[in-house]
Amino acid sequence: MTQRYGDIAFEDRMSQVDFRVAGNAHIVVDTDVCRSCTTKACVHACPAKLFVPTDDGGILFNYEQCFECGTCYLVCDGGNAISWSYPDGGQGVVFRHG
Amino acid sequence: MRDRAGPAAEAVTVRRPEAADFDAVVVGAGPAGSAAALELARAGHSVALVERGPFPGSKNVYGGVVYGRILDELIPDWYERMPVQRWITRRQTMLLSGDRSLTVDFRSQNWGRAPYNGATTYRAEFDSWLAGHARAAGAVLVPSTVATALLRTADGQVVGVRTDRPDGDLTARVVIACDGVNSFLGKQAGLHPDEQAAHTTLGVKETLALPRETIEERFGVTGTDGVDIEILGGTSGVPGGGFLYTNRDTVSVGLVLGLPGLAKAGLRPEEILAELKQHPSVRPLVRGAEVVEYSAHLIPEGGYRSMPRLGGNGLLLAGDSAAMCLAAGIWLEGVNFALGSGMYAGRAAANGLRSGGPAVLGEYRRLLEKSFVLADHKKLRDAPGLVLSERVQHRYPGLVCDLAEGMFTVDNPRPKPGLRRLLRRAARHNGVRMRELARDALTGLRSFG
Amino acid sequence: MADLGDLADPLVVVALRWADARARVDPLTGEVGTDPRGAGPGEADRCALEHGLRIAGATGARCAAVTLAPPPAEEMLRDALACGADEVLRVDVAPEDPRLPDSGAATARALARSIRAELGDPGLLLTGDHSADRGTGATPAFLAAELGCAQALGLVELSLVDGRLAGLRRLDRGRRERLAIPVPAVCSVEPAGVRLRRAGLPGTLRAREAVIPAIPAIPVASGQTGAEPPSVRAARPYRPRAKELPAPQGDDPRLRLLRLTGAHEEREPPRVVVTEDPAEAADELLAFLRDRGYLP
Ligand SMILES: Cc1cc2nc3c(=O)[nH]c(=O)nc-3n(C[C@H](O)[C@H](O)[C@H](O)COP(=O)(O)OP(=O)(O)OC[C@H]3O[C@@H](n4cnc5c(N)ncnc54)[C@H](O)[C@@H]3O)c2cc1C
Ligand code: SF4
Ligand code: SF4
């Protein structure tokens, strides 16, 4: 797909969203499982672009700007690669225009 | 992560509490949960309404239109008090194929007057407003609190929920899980069928700021009137659809994308959205607008056929947690179904509490079947499959646009072709067999007709 | 030096600032749009509350949370109650003067009077170092002046050592200053070191039902203009003074002009060096710096 002039950078897009970042990660990805994953479906499907492939075939995951949608654990191929949960009450994303 | 709310969490076995903290615990202060809590509190029962966000609506995303007719039963003069962005007086369905489009456009000023039809509103405002009614009726809203697990006795009766706060067990005589599409509580009770991913779509949305006058000019409305546009096609080949709604000073544009298709396509949601915004029929509407929020949320899209069991043993499911969302082509409705099912769940639970018996599930089902909630879903049970089918997604928009193009192209000196010939030609061109077309038309007629 | 525990009715007050950290500014009108649902205490205020709860707990003092804010701020006070505050108090914002909460001195005056009248004289008053909506951090100093007590501002640590308050403050160049803080005192803390505890469920349920006391703001008479923010009478774009340059020497006006434009000056054009070898790149950089006299 062509990246067209005029659409905002992904970081700017995310900076419009209010995240109350918790001290502990609510989602943990086991990069050892990811190394043997062939689809890497999470990389494209996560709307917050939080799954970054590393050059050793694994996945680098940051939990801070997560929408808590659940897409990743539903599309994940590697069975138990993702330990998924909601952040503690009151933490995480806060939508104002949802 | 087993002690946190997620797919791995399990119900906790406890002894039956001697006295419950509340008559009822409702999990999730979305439209379903607030309606249930409101109904229970009005019937004089003590209710706790547990919400994981700092305020109701803070975790919730939808396209933008609430069809509020069912609120007549809950809050009689709702349309005078609800926080409304714009009243929908114009509905469009847009079929996109390549850079062509065909739009069906309907306008009724009746919808801009009491008792109204539908309105755009932000969930932060709408959900907070509704939860405010539940609070005013006596329900206790417990925000910033995640229900992590069901509390169950050894014989399987649900007697409350565990929350993520210290000393967080909350006991009740009945639990209503309105915890939305991921419904980990429903899954803990084993009510959900497997294969959730196949029946789930991802919704992504951009809220775009535009000056009020610009919105009114571009969408042809004035005052508090607004427009609702459903879009078929324009998803770069991923099964799904799009939407475009007007708010007072923003427009919401978004996509609904089937998870299996998205996972396979190797395209990113915001890139597909950027592509949609570039379509010649969409671009003039959103040009120059500034993104004020980007958001995402899942939608249970399977309809009647993918619904879980609706409860049992002191637990009821309502709203998205019971997959009661109608997302099929020209419809994108869930809030009204959540309101309806939440209200009936609350009513059934209140009746059960009054008579002291736990047999609420049967009554809940009866109430749902008598109302639009299950009637609509039963009628439209084949619609999700049809709308997400390869033919509707890829071939029919092309066919319809070919047809329109054939009819409207002036090709003098050749005589105008007949409609039947155009249809046959368009069908052949788009790889649609007439037999399939007839069958889909029949399914469509049975569902939508 | 008195200990907090020695006071007759020891009272720890935490003053919380209710603000929306994600306010939007309209680029055309400059109007600030805030959302009461998204508003709450800043991280520094939350740390102040945690310090207050700990110190009150250790000394047997009452702990009260106070705010000068409109009614939606009740939710913030409920959270404070749920976390263990014994009392809360909301001082209403005088509706006729929206600037009041933003003027540190007036905020301090309204708070100090309300606290004295409703709760008593505090042995310790805690605040965040500055408010989340770009405050100056002056309010705690004004509070100390109003209450006539000691002040220790911008603390990164606050603890009780043998019943005495001890604070730690940052100085320039990474140095630290240790303070022995007498009571009564006003302390403001940076968002550091502690995190506000998570309220338990029973406390939360109680707090959800509690009645939040509110009192009207004590109006500030217009004579007391110390609190008024300075008014701006005229605003102009920033126009720095023109810089004087010596005129070029020489007889020929054309040459003088050329020299002014710098057209015939000899200079080295910028180069882009592309190399795979890091060592070579480093050499190149070092040579350049040496050439320019940055390195010996
Ligand atoms: C992109 C998109 C567009 C849509 N467009 C429309 C539309 O235009 N019109 C329409 O009518 N519908 C639309 N829908 C569907 C609609 O949003 C849902 O059907 C509706 O919100 C369902 O309401 P609910 O109360 O069942 O669930 P939700 O609104 O999801 O509410 C669930 C609540 O439970 C809380 N919760 C979840 N788990 C826990 C837990 N463990 N503990 C405590 N709290 C918890 C959540 O924070 C949330 O507040 C759309 C959906 C999406 C995603
Ligand atoms: S899909 Fe699952 S297993 Fe594969 S890379 Fe992503 S997280 Fe890892
Ligand atoms: S929950 Fe959604 S936003 Fe968060 S990591 Fe998973 S896919 Fe991405």
CSV table of C-alpha atoms in Angstrom, one decimal, chain C:
chain,number,residue,atom,x,y,z
C,1,MET,CA,11.0,21.6,67.8
C,2,ALA,CA,7.5,20.2,68.3
C,3,ASP,CA,6.5,16.7,66.9
C,4,LEU,CA,3.3,16.2,65.0
C,5,GLY,CA,2.2,13.7,67.6
C,6,ASP,CA,2.6,16.3,70.4
C,7,LEU,CA,-0.1,18.6,69.0
C,8,ALA,CA,-3.4,18.4,70.9
C,9,ASP,CA,-5.5,17.3,67.9
C,10,PRO,CA,-3.0,16.5,65.2
C,11,LEU,CA,-4.3,17.1,61.7
C,12,VAL,CA,-2.7,16.4,58.4
C,13,VAL,CA,-4.4,18.1,55.5
C,14,VAL,CA,-3.7,17.3,51.8
C,15,ALA,CA,-4.8,20.0,49.4
C,16,LEU,CA,-5.6,18.4,46.0
C,17,ARG,CA,-5.7,20.3,42.8
C,18,TRP,CA,-8.5,19.1,40.4
C,19,ALA,CA,-7.4,19.6,36.8
C,20,ASP,CA,-7.7,18.0,33.4
C,21,ALA,CA,-4.2,17.3,32.2
C,22,ARG,CA,-5.4,16.9,28.6
C,23,ALA,CA,-7.2,20.2,28.1
C,24,ARG,CA,-7.6,21.2,24.5
C,25,VAL,CA,-6.8,24.7,23.3
C,26,ASP,CA,-8.8,25.8,20.3
C,27,PRO,CA,-6.2,27.0,17.8
C,28,LEU,CA,-8.4,29.8,16.5
C,29,THR,CA,-10.0,31.3,19.6
C,30,GLY,CA,-7.5,30.2,22.2
C,31,GLU,CA,-10.4,28.9,24.3
C,32,VAL,CA,-9.4,26.1,26.7
C,33,GLY,CA,-11.7,23.1,26.6
C,34,THR,CA,-11.6,20.8,29.6
C,35,ASP,CA,-13.6,17.7,30.4
C,36,PRO,CA,-14.6,17.2,34.0
C,37,ARG,CA,-14.7,13.4,33.5
C,38,GLY,CA,-11.1,13.3,32.6
C,39,ALA,CA,-10.0,15.6,35.4
C,40,GLY,CA,-8.5,14.6,38.7
C,41,PRO,CA,-5.4,15.0,40.9
C,42,GLY,CA,-2.0,15.2,39.2
C,43,GLU,CA,0.6,12.6,40.0
C,44,ALA,CA,2.3,15.0,42.5
C,45,ASP,CA,-1.0,15.5,44.3
C,46,ARG,CA,-1.5,11.7,44.5
C,47,CYS,CA,2.0,11.4,46.0
C,48,ALA,CA,1.1,14.1,48.5
C,49,LEU,CA,-2.0,12.2,49.5
C,50,GLU,CA,0.0,9.0,50.0
C,51,HIS,CA,2.5,10.9,52.2
C,52,GLY,CA,-0.3,12.4,54.1
C,53,LEU,CA,-1.9,9.0,54.7
C,54,ARG,CA,1.4,7.5,55.8
C,55,ILE,CA,2.3,10.3,58.2
C,56,ALA,CA,-1.2,10.5,59.7
C,57,GLY,CA,-1.2,6.8,60.1
C,58,ALA,CA,2.2,6.8,61.9
C,59,THR,CA,1.4,9.6,64.2
C,60,GLY,CA,-2.3,8.9,64.9
C,61,ALA,CA,-3.3,12.2,63.3
C,62,ARG,CA,-6.5,12.8,61.4
C,63,CYS,CA,-6.0,13.0,57.6
C,64,ALA,CA,-8.2,15.3,55.6
C,65,ALA,CA,-8.3,15.9,51.8
C,66,VAL,CA,-9.4,19.3,50.6
C,67,THR,CA,-9.9,20.8,47.2
C,68,LEU,CA,-11.0,24.1,45.8
C,69,ALA,CA,-13.0,23.0,42.8
C,70,PRO,CA,-16.5,22.7,41.3
C,71,PRO,CA,-18.9,19.9,42.1
C,72,PRO,CA,-17.6,17.3,39.6
C,73,ALA,CA,-14.4,17.2,41.8
C,74,GLU,CA,-16.5,15.1,44.3
C,75,GLU,CA,-15.2,12.0,42.6
C,76,MET,CA,-11.7,12.9,43.4
C,77,LEU,CA,-12.6,13.3,47.1
C,78,ARG,CA,-14.4,10.0,47.1
C,79,ASP,CA,-11.2,8.4,45.9
C,80,ALA,CA,-9.3,10.1,48.7
C,81,LEU,CA,-11.9,8.7,51.2
C,82,ALA,CA,-11.6,5.3,49.7
C,83,CYS,CA,-7.8,5.4,50.1
C,84,GLY,CA,-8.2,6.1,53.8
C,85,ALA,CA,-8.7,9.8,54.3
C,86,ASP,CA,-10.7,10.4,57.5
C,87,GLU,CA,-12.4,13.5,56.2
C,88,VAL,CA,-12.8,15.5,53.0
C,89,LEU,CA,-13.9,19.0,52.2
C,90,ARG,CA,-14.8,20.7,48.9
C,91,VAL,CA,-14.6,24.4,48.8
C,92,ASP,CA,-16.7,25.7,46.0
C,93,VAL,CA,-15.2,28.0,43.4
C,94,ALA,CA,-16.8,31.4,43.4
C,95,PRO,CA,-18.7,31.4,40.2
C,96,GLU,CA,-18.3,35.1,39.4
C,97,ASP,CA,-14.5,34.9,39.2
C,98,PRO,CA,-13.3,32.1,37.1
C,99,ARG,CA,-9.7,33.3,37.5
C,100,LEU,CA,-9.8,32.6,41.2
C,101,PRO,CA,-8.5,29.0,41.2
C,102,ASP,CA,-5.7,30.0,38.9
C,103,SER,CA,-4.4,32.7,41.1
C,104,GLY,CA,-2.2,31.0,43.7
C,105,ALA,CA,-2.6,33.6,46.4
C,106,ALA,CA,-6.4,33.7,46.2
C,107,THR,CA,-6.5,29.9,46.1
C,108,ALA,CA,-4.3,29.8,49.2
C,109,ARG,CA,-6.4,32.3,51.0
C,110,ALA,CA,-9.7,30.5,50.2
C,111,LEU,CA,-8.2,27.2,51.2
C,112,ALA,CA,-6.5,28.4,54.4
C,113,ARG,CA,-9.6,30.1,55.7
C,114,SER,CA,-11.8,27.2,54.9
C,115,ILE,CA,-9.5,24.6,56.4
C,116,ARG,CA,-9.2,26.7,59.6
C,117,ALA,CA,-12.9,27.2,59.8
C,118,GLU,CA,-14.0,23.7,59.1
C,119,LEU,CA,-11.2,21.4,60.1
C,120,GLY,CA,-8.9,23.2,62.5
C,121,ASP,CA,-5.3,24.3,62.4
C,122,PRO,CA,-3.3,21.7,60.5
C,123,GLY,CA,0.0,20.4,61.9
C,124,LEU,CA,1.0,19.5,58.4
C,125,LEU,CA,-0.4,20.7,55.1
C,126,LEU,CA,0.7,18.8,52.0
C,127,THR,CA,0.4,19.6,48.3
C,128,GLY,CA,1.9,18.5,45.0
C,129,ASP,CA,4.9,20.6,43.9
C,130,HIS,CA,2.8,22.3,41.2
C,131,SER,CA,-0.5,21.7,39.7
C,132,ALA,CA,-0.9,19.6,36.7
C,133,ASP,CA,-2.4,22.4,34.6
C,134,ARG,CA,0.9,24.2,34.4
C,135,GLY,CA,0.8,25.8,37.8
C,136,THR,CA,3.7,27.8,39.1
C,137,GLY,CA,4.1,26.0,42.3
C,138,ALA,CA,3.5,29.2,44.3
C,139,THR,CA,0.3,28.1,46.0
C,140,PRO,CA,2.0,26.1,48.8
C,141,ALA,CA,4.2,29.1,49.6
C,142,PHE,CA,1.2,31.4,49.8
C,143,LEU,CA,-0.5,28.7,51.9
C,144,ALA,CA,2.4,28.8,54.4
C,145,ALA,CA,2.2,32.6,54.5
C,146,GLU,CA,-1.6,32.4,55.1
C,147,LEU,CA,-1.2,29.9,57.9
C,148,GLY,CA,1.9,31.5,59.3
C,149,CYS,CA,4.0,28.3,59.4
C,150,ALA,CA,7.2,26.8,58.0
C,151,GLN,CA,7.5,25.7,54.4
C,152,ALA,CA,9.5,23.0,52.7
C,153,LEU,CA,8.7,23.0,49.0
C,154,GLY,CA,9.5,20.6,46.1
C,155,LEU,CA,10.5,17.6,48.3
C,156,VAL,CA,11.5,14.4,46.7
C,157,GLU,CA,11.3,12.5,50.0
C,158,LEU,CA,9.3,13.1,53.1
C,159,SER,CA,9.5,10.8,56.1
C,160,LEU,CA,9.1,10.6,59.8
C,161,VAL,CA,12.4,10.0,61.7
C,162,ASP,CA,11.8,9.5,65.4
C,163,GLY,CA,8.5,11.3,65.1
C,164,ARG,CA,10.1,14.3,63.4
C,165,LEU,CA,9.5,15.3,59.8
C,166,ALA,CA,12.5,14.9,57.5
C,167,GLY,CA,12.6,16.0,53.9
C,168,LEU,CA,15.0,15.8,51.0
C,169,ARG,CA,15.2,18.3,48.3
C,170,ARG,CA,17.0,18.5,45.0
C,171,LEU,CA,19.7,21.2,44.5
C,172,ASP,CA,21.6,22.1,41.4
C,173,ARG,CA,24.3,19.8,40.1
C,174,GLY,CA,22.8,16.7,41.5
C,175,ARG,CA,23.3,17.8,45.1
C,176,ARG,CA,20.7,17.2,47.8
C,177,GLU,CA,19.5,19.2,50.8
C,178,ARG,CA,18.2,17.5,53.9
C,179,LEU,CA,15.7,19.4,55.8
C,180,ALA,CA,14.5,18.9,59.4
C,181,ILE,CA,10.9,20.3,59.2
C,182,PRO,CA,9.3,21.8,62.2
C,183,VAL,CA,5.5,21.7,62.6
C,184,PRO,CA,3.3,23.3,61.7
C,185,ALA,CA,4.5,23.3,58.2
C,186,VAL,CA,3.4,23.3,54.6
C,187,CYS,CA,5.2,20.8,52.4
C,188,SER,CA,4.9,20.3,48.7
C,189,VAL,CA,6.2,17.1,47.1
C,190,GLU,CA,7.4,16.1,43.7
C,191,PRO,CA,5.8,13.1,42.0
C,192,ALA,CA,8.6,10.8,43.2
C,193,GLY,CA,9.3,8.1,45.6
C,194,VAL,CA,5.9,6.9,46.5
C,195,ARG,CA,2.7,5.9,44.6
C,196,LEU,CA,-0.8,6.3,45.9
C,197,ARG,CA,-2.1,3.1,47.4
C,198,ARG,CA,-4.9,1.3,45.7
C,199,ALA,CA,-8.1,1.6,47.7
C,200,GLY,CA,-9.7,-1.6,49.0
C,201,LEU,CA,-13.2,-2.6,48.0
C,202,PRO,CA,-14.9,-2.1,51.3
C,203,GLY,CA,-13.5,1.4,51.6
C,204,THR,CA,-14.4,2.2,48.0
C,205,LEU,CA,-18.0,1.0,48.6
C,206,ARG,CA,-18.3,3.2,51.7
C,207,ALA,CA,-16.8,6.2,49.9
C,208,ARG,CA,-19.2,5.8,47.0
C,209,GLU,CA,-22.1,6.3,49.4
C,210,ALA,CA,-20.6,9.0,51.5
C,211,VAL,CA,-21.9,12.6,51.5
C,212,ILE,CA,-19.1,15.0,50.4
C,213,PRO,CA,-19.3,18.2,52.5
C,214,ALA,CA,-19.0,21.3,50.4
C,215,ILE,CA,-18.8,25.0,51.6
C,216,PRO,CA,-19.1,28.1,49.5
C,217,ALA,CA,-15.8,29.9,48.7
C,218,ILE,CA,-15.1,32.8,51.0
C,219,PRO,CA,-15.4,35.7,48.5
C,220,VAL,CA,-12.3,37.8,48.3
C,221,ALA,CA,-13.1,41.5,48.7
C,222,SER,CA,-12.1,43.5,45.7
C,223,GLY,CA,-9.9,45.7,47.9
C,224,GLN,CA,-7.5,42.8,48.5
C,225,THR,CA,-6.0,43.0,45.1
C,226,GLY,CA,-2.9,41.1,46.0
C,227,ALA,CA,-4.7,38.1,44.5
C,228,GLU,CA,-5.5,39.7,41.2
C,229,PRO,CA,-3.6,38.4,38.3
C,230,PRO,CA,-1.8,41.2,36.3
C,231,SER,CA,-3.9,42.4,33.5
C,232,VAL,CA,-2.5,42.6,30.0
C,233,ARG,CA,-3.3,45.9,28.2
C,234,ALA,CA,-1.6,45.4,24.9
C,235,ALA,CA,0.0,42.5,23.2
C,236,ARG,CA,2.4,42.8,20.3
C,237,PRO,CA,4.4,40.1,18.4
C,238,TYR,CA,7.9,39.7,19.6
C,239,ARG,CA,10.2,41.9,17.5
C,240,PRO,CA,13.8,41.9,18.7
C,241,ARG,CA,15.8,45.0,18.0
C,242,ALA,CA,17.8,45.1,14.8
C,243,LYS,CA,21.4,44.0,15.2
C,244,GLU,CA,24.1,46.5,14.1
C,245,LEU,CA,26.8,45.2,11.8
C,246,PRO,CA,29.9,47.3,10.9
C,247,ALA,CA,29.8,48.4,7.3
C,248,PRO,CA,32.5,46.8,5.0
C,249,GLN,CA,35.5,48.9,4.3
C,250,GLY,CA,36.7,49.9,0.8
C,251,ASP,CA,36.2,52.5,-1.8
C,252,ASP,CA,34.3,50.7,-4.5
C,253,PRO,CA,30.6,50.6,-3.6
C,254,ARG,CA,30.1,47.6,-5.7
C,255,LEU,CA,32.7,45.6,-3.9
C,256,ARG,CA,31.3,46.8,-0.5
C,257,LEU,CA,27.9,45.5,-1.6
C,258,LEU,CA,29.3,42.2,-2.8
C,259,ARG,CA,31.1,41.8,0.5
C,260,LEU,CA,27.8,42.4,2.4
C,261,THR,CA,26.1,39.7,0.5
C,262,GLY,CA,29.0,37.3,1.0
C,263,ALA,CA,28.9,36.3,-2.6
C,264,HIS,CA,32.6,36.1,-3.4
C,265,GLU,CA,33.7,34.8,0.0
C,266,GLU,CA,35.6,31.6,-0.2
C,267,ARG,CA,34.0,28.8,1.8
C,268,GLU,CA,34.1,25.1,2.0
C,269,PRO,CA,30.9,23.6,0.7
C,270,PRO,CA,29.3,21.1,3.1
C,271,ARG,CA,30.2,17.5,2.3
C,272,VAL,CA,28.2,14.3,2.9
C,273,VAL,CA,30.4,11.5,3.8
C,274,VAL,CA,29.0,8.0,3.3
C,275,THR,CA,31.1,5.2,4.6
C,276,GLU,CA,30.5,1.7,5.8
C,277,ASP,CA,33.5,1.8,8.1
C,278,PRO,CA,32.8,3.4,11.5
C,279,ALA,CA,36.5,3.9,12.2
C,280,GLU,CA,36.8,5.9,9.0
C,281,ALA,CA,33.8,8.0,9.9
C,282,ALA,CA,35.2,8.7,13.3
C,283,ASP,CA,38.5,9.8,11.8
C,284,GLU,CA,36.7,12.1,9.4
C,285,LEU,CA,34.8,13.7,12.3
C,286,LEU,CA,37.9,14.1,14.5
C,287,ALA,CA,39.8,15.6,11.6
C,288,PHE,CA,37.0,18.1,11.0
C,289,LEU,CA,36.9,19.2,14.7
C,290,ARG,CA,40.7,19.5,14.8
C,291,ASP,CA,40.6,21.5,11.6
C,292,ARG,CA,38.2,24.0,13.2
C,293,GLY,CA,40.1,24.3,16.4
C,294,TYR,CA,37.6,22.4,18.6
C,295,LEU,CA,40.2,19.8,19.3
C,296,PRO,CA,43.9,20.3,20.0
